[in-house]
Tab-separated table of C-alpha atoms in Angstrom:
chain	number	residue	atom	x	y	z
A	1	MET	CA	-30.420	117.413	23.776
A	2	ARG	CA	-28.105	119.838	22.962
A	3	VAL	CA	-28.923	124.104	23.786
A	4	LEU	CA	-27.667	127.401	23.445
A	5	GLY	CA	-27.485	129.545	25.914
A	6	ILE	CA	-27.397	133.441	26.315
A	7	GLU	CA	-27.019	135.411	29.807
A	8	THR	CA	-27.563	139.542	28.714
A	9	SER	CA	-29.514	140.549	32.113
A	10	CYS	CA	-26.170	142.692	33.586
A	11	ASP	CA	-23.041	143.108	32.243
A	12	GLU	CA	-22.232	140.361	30.863
A	13	THR	CA	-22.433	138.202	27.425
A	14	GLY	CA	-22.123	135.357	28.601
A	15	VAL	CA	-23.217	131.851	25.182
A	16	ALA	CA	-22.611	128.075	25.884
A	17	VAL	CA	-23.808	125.451	25.080
A	18	PHE	CA	-24.330	122.357	26.948
A	19	ASP	CA	-25.062	119.188	25.731
A	20	SER	CA	-27.413	116.530	28.184
A	21	ASP	CA	-24.949	113.833	27.784
A	22	GLN	CA	-21.461	115.430	27.016
A	23	GLY	CA	-21.693	118.279	29.571
A	24	LEU	CA	-20.622	121.596	29.232
A	25	LEU	CA	-19.466	121.832	24.981
A	26	ALA	CA	-18.538	126.047	24.892
A	27	ASN	CA	-18.475	128.326	27.671
A	28	THR	CA	-17.840	132.644	26.251
A	29	LEU	CA	-18.005	135.815	28.197
A	30	HIS	CA	-16.816	138.950	27.317
A	31	SER	CA	-17.090	141.388	30.252
A	32	GLN	CA	-17.385	145.066	30.642
A	33	VAL	CA	-15.922	146.281	33.204
A	34	LYS	CA	-14.502	148.492	31.388
A	35	LEU	CA	-16.580	150.683	29.771
A	36	HIS	CA	-18.438	151.213	33.437
A	37	ALA	CA	-15.717	151.287	35.170
A	38	ASP	CA	-14.839	155.255	34.077
A	39	TYR	CA	-18.988	156.021	35.319
A	40	GLY	CA	-18.273	154.075	38.739
A	41	GLY	CA	-21.169	151.493	38.244
A	42	ILE	CA	-23.375	149.995	35.220
A	43	VAL	CA	-24.837	152.659	32.200
A	44	PRO	CA	-28.178	150.895	31.196
A	45	GLU	CA	-28.517	151.519	27.599
A	46	LEU	CA	-24.594	151.899	27.327
A	47	ALA	CA	-24.477	148.082	28.412
A	48	SER	CA	-27.601	147.180	26.242
A	49	ARG	CA	-25.405	148.752	23.297
A	50	ASP	CA	-22.352	146.223	24.199
A	51	HIS	CA	-24.998	143.147	24.163
A	52	ILE	CA	-25.803	144.293	20.692
A	53	ARG	CA	-22.314	144.415	19.175
A	54	LYS	CA	-20.776	140.862	21.112
A	55	LEU	CA	-23.846	138.842	21.000
A	56	LEU	CA	-23.976	137.394	17.931
A	57	PRO	CA	-20.139	137.625	17.371
A	58	LEU	CA	-19.791	135.300	20.615
A	59	ILE	CA	-22.463	132.550	19.363
A	60	ARG	CA	-20.299	131.689	16.410
A	61	GLU	CA	-17.484	131.793	17.998
A	62	SER	CA	-19.366	128.750	20.550
A	63	LEU	CA	-20.606	126.840	18.218
A	64	ALA	CA	-17.474	127.404	16.239
A	65	TYR	CA	-15.346	126.648	19.472
A	66	ALA	CA	-17.713	122.996	19.965
A	67	ASN	CA	-17.664	122.312	16.212
A	68	LEU	CA	-21.421	122.499	15.107
A	69	SER	CA	-23.917	124.055	13.694
A	70	LYS	CA	-27.341	125.081	13.559
A	71	THR	CA	-28.258	122.026	12.563
A	72	ASP	CA	-27.262	120.404	15.728
A	73	ILE	CA	-27.919	123.169	18.406
A	74	ASP	CA	-31.640	121.368	19.079
A	75	GLY	CA	-32.483	124.409	21.859
A	76	ILE	CA	-31.781	128.030	22.345
A	77	ALA	CA	-31.904	129.528	26.403
A	78	TYR	CA	-32.203	132.940	27.225
A	79	THR	CA	-32.012	135.249	30.590
A	80	GLY	CA	-35.497	136.043	30.552
A	81	GLY	CA	-35.441	138.016	33.730
A	82	PRO	CA	-35.120	139.300	36.717
A	83	GLY	CA	-32.074	142.483	34.873
A	84	LEU	CA	-31.906	145.657	33.299
A	85	ALA	CA	-34.644	145.434	30.918
A	86	GLY	CA	-32.799	146.028	27.669
A	87	ALA	CA	-30.538	144.448	28.240
A	88	LEU	CA	-32.319	141.429	29.155
A	89	LEU	CA	-34.310	142.112	25.814
A	90	VAL	CA	-31.237	142.299	23.450
A	91	GLY	CA	-30.511	138.303	24.672
A	92	ALA	CA	-34.493	137.628	23.638
A	93	ALA	CA	-34.771	138.835	21.063
A	94	VAL	CA	-31.727	137.046	19.183
A	95	GLY	CA	-32.309	133.649	21.194
A	96	HIS	CA	-36.194	133.836	19.936
A	97	SER	CA	-35.029	135.126	15.982
A	98	LEU	CA	-32.348	132.409	16.174
A	99	ALA	CA	-35.148	130.657	17.766
A	100	TRP	CA	-37.859	130.988	14.334
A	101	ALA	CA	-35.166	130.628	12.174
A	102	TRP	CA	-34.067	126.556	12.870
A	103	ASN	CA	-36.792	126.198	13.873
A	104	LYS	CA	-35.751	125.806	17.352
A	105	PRO	CA	-37.975	125.996	20.426
A	106	ALA	CA	-37.003	128.575	22.850
A	107	VAL	CA	-37.024	129.293	26.663
A	108	ALA	CA	-36.160	132.594	28.803
A	109	ILE	CA	-34.599	130.872	32.312
A	110	HIS	CA	-34.164	132.972	35.324
A	111	HIS	CA	-31.446	134.375	35.798
A	112	MET	CA	-31.257	133.160	39.927
A	113	GLU	CA	-31.947	129.915	38.915
A	114	GLY	CA	-29.524	129.906	36.429
A	115	HIS	CA	-27.457	130.440	39.593
A	116	LEU	CA	-28.987	128.223	41.769
A	117	LEU	CA	-28.900	125.533	39.586
A	118	SER	CA	-25.036	126.513	38.833
A	119	PRO	CA	-22.699	124.625	41.123
A	120	LEU	CA	-24.932	121.057	39.166
A	121	LEU	CA	-22.517	121.921	36.168
A	122	GLU	CA	-19.604	120.586	38.604
A	123	SER	CA	-18.367	116.758	38.958
A	124	SER	CA	-19.797	116.710	42.262
A	125	PRO	CA	-23.357	118.253	42.172
A	126	PRO	CA	-25.037	118.691	45.107
A	127	ILE	CA	-27.631	116.033	45.426
A	128	PHE	CA	-31.803	117.596	45.864
A	129	PRO	CA	-33.165	119.293	48.393
A	130	PHE	CA	-30.916	121.019	49.569
A	131	CYS	CA	-30.377	125.226	50.969
A	132	ALA	CA	-28.826	128.035	48.678
A	133	LEU	CA	-27.210	131.510	49.823
A	134	LEU	CA	-27.954	133.165	46.527
A	135	VAL	CA	-25.830	136.352	46.683
A	136	SER	CA	-25.143	138.488	43.611
A	137	GLY	CA	-26.142	141.617	41.769
A	138	GLY	CA	-28.624	143.347	43.105
A	139	HIS	CA	-30.336	139.437	44.616
A	140	THR	CA	-29.723	138.026	48.825
A	141	MET	CA	-31.123	135.187	49.026
A	142	LEU	CA	-31.879	132.178	51.070
A	143	VAL	CA	-34.054	129.542	49.042
A	144	ALA	CA	-35.120	126.244	50.071
A	145	ALA	CA	-34.193	123.630	46.462
A	146	LYS	CA	-37.045	120.676	46.524
A	147	ARG	CA	-35.653	119.836	42.737
A	148	ILE	CA	-35.279	121.880	40.071
A	149	GLY	CA	-38.365	124.801	40.319
A	150	ALA	CA	-39.656	123.729	43.604
A	151	TYR	CA	-38.318	127.029	45.280
A	152	CYS	CA	-39.295	128.353	48.676
A	153	VAL	CA	-37.419	131.707	49.352
A	154	LEU	CA	-37.129	131.554	53.380
A	155	GLY	CA	-35.134	134.795	53.263
A	156	GLU	CA	-34.053	137.889	50.883
A	157	SER	CA	-32.360	140.785	51.459
A	158	LEU	CA	-35.581	143.879	51.870
A	159	ASP	CA	-33.158	147.056	50.783
A	160	ASP	CA	-29.281	146.879	48.875
A	161	ALA	CA	-28.339	142.776	48.410
A	162	VAL	CA	-24.859	141.659	49.223
A	163	GLY	CA	-23.200	142.601	46.336
A	164	GLU	CA	-24.023	146.401	46.081
A	165	ALA	CA	-23.473	146.735	49.298
A	166	PHE	CA	-19.870	145.515	48.364
A	167	ASP	CA	-19.494	147.684	45.719
A	168	LYS	CA	-21.359	151.613	47.145
A	169	THR	CA	-18.966	150.899	50.002
A	170	ALA	CA	-15.928	149.955	47.846
A	171	LYS	CA	-16.806	153.767	45.854
A	172	LEU	CA	-16.814	154.701	49.159
A	173	LEU	CA	-13.427	153.831	50.517
A	174	GLY	CA	-12.069	154.880	46.962
A	175	LEU	CA	-11.193	151.676	45.586
A	176	GLY	CA	-12.806	152.301	41.739
A	177	TYR	CA	-15.645	149.864	40.212
A	178	PRO	CA	-16.527	147.284	40.450
A	179	GLY	CA	-15.634	147.545	44.055
A	180	GLY	CA	-16.280	143.750	45.370
A	181	ALA	CA	-13.232	141.910	45.078
A	182	ALA	CA	-11.083	145.115	45.408
A	183	LEU	CA	-12.988	146.044	48.959
A	184	ALA	CA	-11.802	141.849	49.465
A	185	LYS	CA	-8.734	142.169	48.662
A	186	PHE	CA	-7.110	145.292	50.416
A	187	ALA	CA	-9.965	144.276	53.656
A	188	GLU	CA	-6.822	142.273	54.283
A	189	GLN	CA	-4.135	144.462	55.337
A	190	GLY	CA	-6.646	145.924	57.766
A	191	ASP	CA	-6.806	144.761	61.465
A	192	PRO	CA	-9.899	143.009	61.939
A	193	LYS	CA	-9.500	144.355	65.726
A	194	ARG	CA	-10.027	147.856	65.461
A	195	PHE	CA	-13.530	148.460	64.519
A	196	CYS	CA	-16.406	146.239	65.306
A	197	PHE	CA	-19.251	146.538	63.008
A	198	PRO	CA	-23.235	146.174	63.648
A	199	ARG	CA	-24.019	142.724	62.707
A	200	PRO	CA	-27.550	143.764	60.856
A	201	MET	CA	-30.817	142.097	61.923
A	202	LEU	CA	-29.130	138.836	63.948
A	203	ASN	CA	-31.007	140.435	66.783
A	204	ARG	CA	-34.170	139.278	64.950
A	205	PRO	CA	-35.621	136.734	63.956
A	206	GLY	CA	-36.676	135.137	60.712
A	207	LEU	CA	-33.996	135.095	57.623
A	208	ASN	CA	-34.501	138.190	55.962
A	209	PHE	CA	-30.794	140.920	55.307
A	210	SER	CA	-30.419	144.429	55.634
A	211	PHE	CA	-27.372	145.544	54.791
A	212	SER	CA	-27.999	150.236	53.754
A	213	GLY	CA	-27.604	150.253	57.563
A	214	LEU	CA	-24.324	148.692	57.783
A	215	LYS	CA	-22.987	150.617	54.414
A	216	THR	CA	-24.388	153.964	56.172
A	217	TYR	CA	-22.594	152.876	59.567
A	218	THR	CA	-18.817	152.342	57.051
A	219	ALA	CA	-19.939	156.087	55.881
A	220	ASN	CA	-19.749	157.292	59.685
A	221	THR	CA	-16.620	155.834	60.906
A	222	LEU	CA	-14.768	157.377	57.228
A	223	ARG	CA	-16.500	160.545	58.062
A	224	GLU	CA	-15.006	160.069	62.602
A	225	HIS	CA	-11.724	158.626	61.174
A	226	GLY	CA	-10.790	159.389	57.323
A	227	LEU	CA	-8.926	157.650	54.574
A	228	GLU	CA	-5.857	157.010	56.760
A	229	ALA	CA	-8.049	153.555	58.532
A	230	ALA	CA	-9.058	152.879	55.126
A	231	ALA	CA	-7.724	149.580	55.492
A	232	ASP	CA	-9.835	148.900	59.131
A	233	ILE	CA	-12.990	149.822	58.009
A	234	ALA	CA	-12.534	147.524	55.127
A	235	CYS	CA	-11.587	144.554	57.352
A	236	ALA	CA	-14.748	145.451	59.663
A	237	PHE	CA	-17.214	146.020	56.585
A	238	GLN	CA	-16.302	142.579	55.069
A	239	ASP	CA	-16.134	140.834	58.674
A	240	ALA	CA	-19.617	141.929	58.901
A	241	VAL	CA	-21.419	140.623	56.566
A	242	VAL	CA	-19.619	137.787	56.238
A	243	ASP	CA	-20.879	137.029	59.893
A	244	THR	CA	-24.370	138.558	58.925
A	245	LEU	CA	-24.012	135.311	55.990
A	246	VAL	CA	-22.523	132.097	57.957
A	247	ALA	CA	-25.636	132.976	60.996
A	248	LYS	CA	-28.259	133.276	58.490
A	249	CYS	CA	-27.298	129.933	56.839
A	250	ARG	CA	-26.751	128.625	59.462
A	251	ARG	CA	-30.129	129.027	61.073
A	252	ALA	CA	-31.706	128.427	57.558
A	253	LEU	CA	-30.049	124.955	58.143
A	254	GLN	CA	-31.211	124.910	61.335
A	255	GLN	CA	-34.613	125.675	61.014
A	256	THR	CA	-35.118	123.501	57.322
A	257	ASN	CA	-33.259	120.586	58.836
A	258	LEU	CA	-31.312	120.255	55.922
A	259	ASN	CA	-27.313	118.947	55.724
A	260	ARG	CA	-26.492	120.344	52.095
A	261	LEU	CA	-26.225	123.848	51.326
A	262	VAL	CA	-24.889	125.155	48.163
A	263	ILE	CA	-23.667	128.992	47.802
A	264	ALA	CA	-23.679	130.901	44.440
A	265	GLY	CA	-23.378	134.514	42.719
A	266	GLY	CA	-20.693	136.705	41.780
A	267	VAL	CA	-20.526	137.247	46.156
A	268	SER	CA	-19.523	133.321	46.679
A	269	ALA	CA	-15.870	133.546	45.170
A	270	ASN	CA	-14.820	135.707	48.757
A	271	LEU	CA	-12.699	134.165	50.154
A	272	ALA	CA	-13.216	135.091	53.775
A	273	LEU	CA	-16.923	133.641	53.717
A	274	ARG	CA	-16.070	130.551	52.224
A	275	ALA	CA	-12.968	130.049	54.888
A	276	GLN	CA	-16.163	130.811	56.901
A	277	LEU	CA	-18.958	129.021	55.634
A	278	LYS	CA	-16.488	125.967	55.380
A	279	ILE	CA	-15.579	126.400	60.129
A	280	MET	CA	-19.511	126.201	60.127
A	281	GLY	CA	-20.062	123.450	58.087
A	282	VAL	CA	-17.630	121.003	60.012
A	283	GLN	CA	-19.447	122.238	62.880
A	284	GLU	CA	-22.887	121.965	61.855
A	285	ASN	CA	-21.999	118.381	59.966
A	286	VAL	CA	-23.559	120.023	56.579
A	287	GLN	CA	-21.628	119.851	52.555
A	288	ILE	CA	-21.222	123.127	51.003
A	289	TYR	CA	-20.946	123.459	47.192
A	290	TYR	CA	-19.855	126.087	44.929
A	291	PRO	CA	-19.661	126.797	41.468
A	292	ARG	CA	-15.856	127.238	39.430
A	293	LEU	CA	-15.012	130.866	40.490
A	294	SER	CA	-15.699	131.622	36.334
A	295	PHE	CA	-18.847	130.342	37.323
A	296	CYS	CA	-19.149	132.449	40.333
A	297	THR	CA	-20.333	135.773	38.620
A	298	ASP	CA	-22.378	135.489	35.889
A	299	ASN	CA	-22.080	133.556	32.374
A	300	GLY	CA	-24.153	131.467	29.585
A	301	ALA	CA	-23.050	127.815	30.982
A	302	MET	CA	-25.812	128.497	33.517
A	303	ILE	CA	-28.195	129.567	31.596
A	304	ALA	CA	-27.360	126.444	28.825
A	305	PHE	CA	-27.276	124.127	31.846
A	306	ALA	CA	-31.082	125.407	33.338
A	307	GLY	CA	-32.459	125.718	29.861
A	308	CYS	CA	-31.815	121.794	28.631
A	309	GLN	CA	-33.381	120.706	31.868
A	310	ARG	CA	-36.361	122.920	30.966
A	311	LEU	CA	-36.445	122.014	27.229
A	312	MET	CA	-36.665	118.661	28.361
A	313	ALA	CA	-39.324	118.803	30.582
A	314	GLY	CA	-41.054	120.366	27.400
A	315	ASP	CA	-41.410	124.117	28.757
A	316	ARG	CA	-41.022	126.725	26.128
A	317	ALA	CA	-40.697	130.393	25.822
A	318	ASP	CA	-44.261	132.124	24.338
A	319	SER	CA	-43.863	133.169	20.305
A	320	ARG	CA	-44.733	136.120	22.039
A	321	PHE	CA	-41.830	136.917	23.667
A	322	ASN	CA	-41.144	139.036	27.005
A	323	VAL	CA	-39.405	139.884	30.143
A	324	GLN	CA	-39.301	140.240	33.126
A	325	PRO	CA	-36.892	142.897	35.473
A	326	ARG	CA	-38.508	141.854	38.287
A	327	TRP	CA	-39.029	138.533	38.711
A	328	PRO	CA	-40.732	136.470	41.973
A	329	LEU	CA	-37.984	133.291	42.032
A	330	SER	CA	-41.033	131.099	44.210
A	331	SER	CA	-43.288	131.617	40.638
A	332	LEU	CA	-40.924	129.317	38.434
A	333	SER	CA	-42.882	126.299	37.123
A	334	GLN	CA	-41.246	122.516	38.821
A	335	LEU	CA	-40.093	120.445	37.229
């Protein structure tokens, strides 16, 4: 089966074509970083309008790159949620319109399932069952995955997600938007021994996360020591986040008795996190899997792949399409 995938959940327009026999045939992406940078964060209305401008040209580009026509496509997959409502509606409307016009089936894909399955696009994919740490945008969660669609959420963020905490802290430090990568780079200049920030919720049982208090602690430290200590503060903040994520991953693996761990989402590209997880993997005899760096952020390839699996299993979107800005991962149907 050959599936056209559309991703428009937030601030990246992604289109890809995945073939169940030949693999990924095309993958195109347009980022809105420059569009939102002047505002210090994502402006939903601007995001939606930019998706409208870019989506059809990217679809044409993807089909041309793969040397395909509409008759070569067997199904359409689009991100149905979670995400920004207006942005999601752009992808859903275009996806459904193409499906109706081309007389092809369509399916709505959960954005976080796309991230969870993205390492399966690699040459050495993980085998089910496995644990997954999903750290993308407004989401931070630990998931036990038995098979596609059979997901048990073990823990999630009670307030700010990791990506949000990185961006807000970067803004406090004057690093601009988007802040995650900039803060990680800036932290390399800091003294890791100068400050020791709290590791939130590690002294409590369970696998939930909370990073709003760490953000406040960072702001108070900055207020006390000033911008001359900014690099040291960035280093301490990142160390606290990484230690917390690694400790919760270790706890999740021990509780589930699993020895495979998937890390996906934008924060999975963080080099400090990868370094500490590698150490933990050796200590716990755990295999760790990541998507390639270009698939850590939002992309159409993960939607096309997940859509292909669901369409082959018989999943279909309702003709009266809808999007779900909030969509529990555990509510998905099992394949």
